[in-house]
Amino acid sequence: MAKKTPELDTPFRRGEKVVTTEIVSGYPEGTNGKVKLINGVGPWMRYWVRFEDGALLGHVDHNALVRPAQLDQWTERATQQALAASKAAEVGAAAEAAPAVESGLTGDAALIPPLLLERSRAAKARLLGA
């Protein structure tokens, strides 16, 4: 039977070798270590990790660690998430700027949908014209 490879989000097991993916209490990204103890439940997983220099560090977040064999996969996923976030920010910035440019309005009036502004103008015209 083939051995199952764990996913990136699969919790680490005690004794498993790990690599940091961000700076963790002074240890740079890419530092090797070994899981000694597991804390936490569900999405809040924390680990005690013994690093190469022998230091034991507690409460290391699951997202700050990755298995050495999955480092390339983690890097690719992080790159894709960063690209998606930048695209979403660009779309959001364009959407915020578009109504003000199209209608010539600024401030709170730029946030009101044009349909409602037109209804208001029509109602005022009916009331004043009658």
Tab-separated table of C-alpha atoms in Angstrom:
chain	number	residue	atom	x	y	z
A	1	MET	CA	0.000	0.000	0.000
A	2	ALA	CA	1.320	3.459	-0.898
A	3	LYS	CA	2.303	5.783	1.928
A	4	LYS	CA	0.005	8.799	2.247
A	5	THR	CA	1.697	12.185	2.118
A	6	PRO	CA	0.162	14.721	4.508
A	7	GLU	CA	-1.334	17.996	3.304
A	8	LEU	CA	0.136	21.375	4.262
A	9	ASP	CA	-2.634	21.928	6.823
A	10	THR	CA	-2.257	18.488	8.419
A	11	PRO	CA	-1.097	18.849	12.044
A	12	PHE	CA	2.480	17.843	12.772
A	13	ARG	CA	3.256	14.810	14.903
A	14	ARG	CA	5.648	14.622	17.805
A	15	GLY	CA	9.178	13.984	16.570
A	16	GLU	CA	8.471	15.291	13.061
A	17	LYS	CA	11.130	17.462	11.398
A	18	VAL	CA	10.000	20.983	10.456
A	19	VAL	CA	11.308	24.193	8.846
A	20	THR	CA	10.250	27.720	9.812
A	21	THR	CA	8.408	29.740	7.163
A	22	GLU	CA	8.760	33.081	8.935
A	23	ILE	CA	10.876	34.671	11.653
A	24	VAL	CA	10.059	32.919	14.937
A	25	SER	CA	11.464	34.551	18.083
A	26	GLY	CA	14.726	35.489	16.398
A	27	TYR	CA	15.089	32.316	14.334
A	28	PRO	CA	15.167	33.231	10.638
A	29	GLU	CA	12.990	31.732	7.947
A	30	GLY	CA	14.325	28.319	6.896
A	31	THR	CA	15.599	27.205	10.317
A	32	ASN	CA	15.313	23.454	10.888
A	33	GLY	CA	13.798	21.969	14.015
A	34	LYS	CA	11.934	19.039	15.471
A	35	VAL	CA	8.465	19.008	17.087
A	36	LYS	CA	8.682	18.019	20.758
A	37	LEU	CA	5.204	18.788	22.066
A	38	ILE	CA	1.822	19.639	20.560
A	39	ASN	CA	-0.565	22.211	22.090
A	40	GLY	CA	-3.894	23.523	20.935
A	41	VAL	CA	-7.114	22.313	19.425
A	42	GLY	CA	-8.549	22.595	15.919
A	43	PRO	CA	-7.454	25.703	14.041
A	44	TRP	CA	-5.359	26.947	16.991
A	45	MET	CA	-2.415	24.515	16.861
A	46	ARG	CA	0.816	25.411	18.657
A	47	TYR	CA	4.027	23.409	18.946
A	48	TRP	CA	7.136	23.223	21.095
A	49	VAL	CA	10.054	22.991	18.682
A	50	ARG	CA	13.701	22.127	19.398
A	51	PHE	CA	15.892	23.961	16.899
A	52	GLU	CA	19.305	22.904	15.533
A	53	ASP	CA	21.172	24.888	18.195
A	54	GLY	CA	19.414	22.921	20.947
A	55	ALA	CA	17.050	25.677	22.045
A	56	LEU	CA	13.472	24.688	22.816
A	57	LEU	CA	10.821	27.234	21.838
A	58	GLY	CA	7.155	26.923	22.796
A	59	HIS	CA	3.907	28.168	21.290
A	60	VAL	CA	5.094	28.186	17.675
A	61	ASP	CA	2.082	28.620	15.373
A	62	HIS	CA	1.250	25.899	12.849
A	63	ASN	CA	1.385	28.461	10.008
A	64	ALA	CA	5.009	29.286	10.902
A	65	LEU	CA	6.164	25.715	10.226
A	66	VAL	CA	6.261	23.347	7.263
A	67	ARG	CA	7.639	19.883	6.578
A	68	PRO	CA	10.999	20.035	4.717
A	69	ALA	CA	9.637	17.944	1.827
A	70	GLN	CA	6.725	20.381	1.411
A	71	LEU	CA	8.736	23.623	1.458
A	72	ASP	CA	8.464	24.101	-2.330
A	73	GLN	CA	4.713	23.408	-2.234
A	74	TRP	CA	4.304	25.919	0.632
A	75	THR	CA	6.324	28.561	-1.261
A	76	GLU	CA	4.152	28.106	-4.364
A	77	ARG	CA	0.944	28.378	-2.333
A	78	ALA	CA	2.201	31.513	-0.540
A	79	THR	CA	3.091	33.094	-3.894
A	80	GLN	CA	-0.363	32.312	-5.310
A	81	GLN	CA	-2.055	33.768	-2.215
A	82	ALA	CA	0.031	36.941	-2.485
A	83	LEU	CA	-0.897	37.322	-6.166
A	84	ALA	CA	-4.577	36.768	-5.417
A	85	ALA	CA	-4.452	39.326	-2.599
A	86	SER	CA	-2.782	41.927	-4.814
A	87	LYS	CA	-5.356	41.352	-7.582
A	88	ALA	CA	-8.187	41.698	-5.074
A	89	ALA	CA	-6.659	44.926	-3.776
A	90	GLU	CA	-6.386	46.289	-7.324
A	91	VAL	CA	-10.004	45.389	-8.083
A	92	GLY	CA	-11.125	46.918	-4.786
A	93	ALA	CA	-9.206	50.130	-5.425
A	94	ALA	CA	-10.625	50.382	-8.949
A	95	ALA	CA	-14.163	49.781	-7.660
A	96	GLU	CA	-13.779	52.495	-5.017
A	97	ALA	CA	-12.476	55.032	-7.517
A	98	ALA	CA	-14.932	54.208	-10.316
A	99	PRO	CA	-18.188	55.593	-8.839
A	100	ALA	CA	-16.609	58.939	-7.898
A	101	VAL	CA	-15.082	59.351	-11.354
A	102	GLU	CA	-18.211	58.357	-13.265
A	103	SER	CA	-20.665	60.522	-11.328
A	104	GLY	CA	-18.322	63.373	-10.480
A	105	LEU	CA	-19.331	63.032	-6.824
A	106	THR	CA	-17.011	62.840	-3.856
A	107	GLY	CA	-17.342	61.977	-0.176
A	108	ASP	CA	-20.470	60.189	1.032
A	109	ALA	CA	-22.416	61.017	-2.129
A	110	ALA	CA	-19.996	58.859	-4.138
A	111	LEU	CA	-21.052	55.846	-2.047
A	112	ILE	CA	-24.760	56.201	-2.878
A	113	PRO	CA	-25.806	54.087	-5.868
A	114	PRO	CA	-26.723	56.194	-8.940
A	115	LEU	CA	-30.172	54.559	-9.119
A	116	LEU	CA	-31.090	55.951	-5.685
A	117	LEU	CA	-29.763	59.396	-6.571
A	118	GLU	CA	-31.933	59.434	-9.694
A	119	ARG	CA	-35.009	58.362	-7.706
A	120	SER	CA	-34.366	61.187	-5.266
A	121	ARG	CA	-34.022	63.767	-8.064
A	122	ALA	CA	-37.266	62.539	-9.660
A	123	ALA	CA	-39.140	62.717	-6.332
A	124	LYS	CA	-37.891	66.266	-5.676
A	125	ALA	CA	-38.955	67.316	-9.181
A	126	ARG	CA	-42.456	65.861	-8.600
A	127	LEU	CA	-42.838	67.611	-5.250
A	128	LEU	CA	-41.500	70.978	-6.388
A	129	GLY	CA	-43.183	70.877	-9.773
A	130	ALA	CA	-46.653	70.139	-8.414
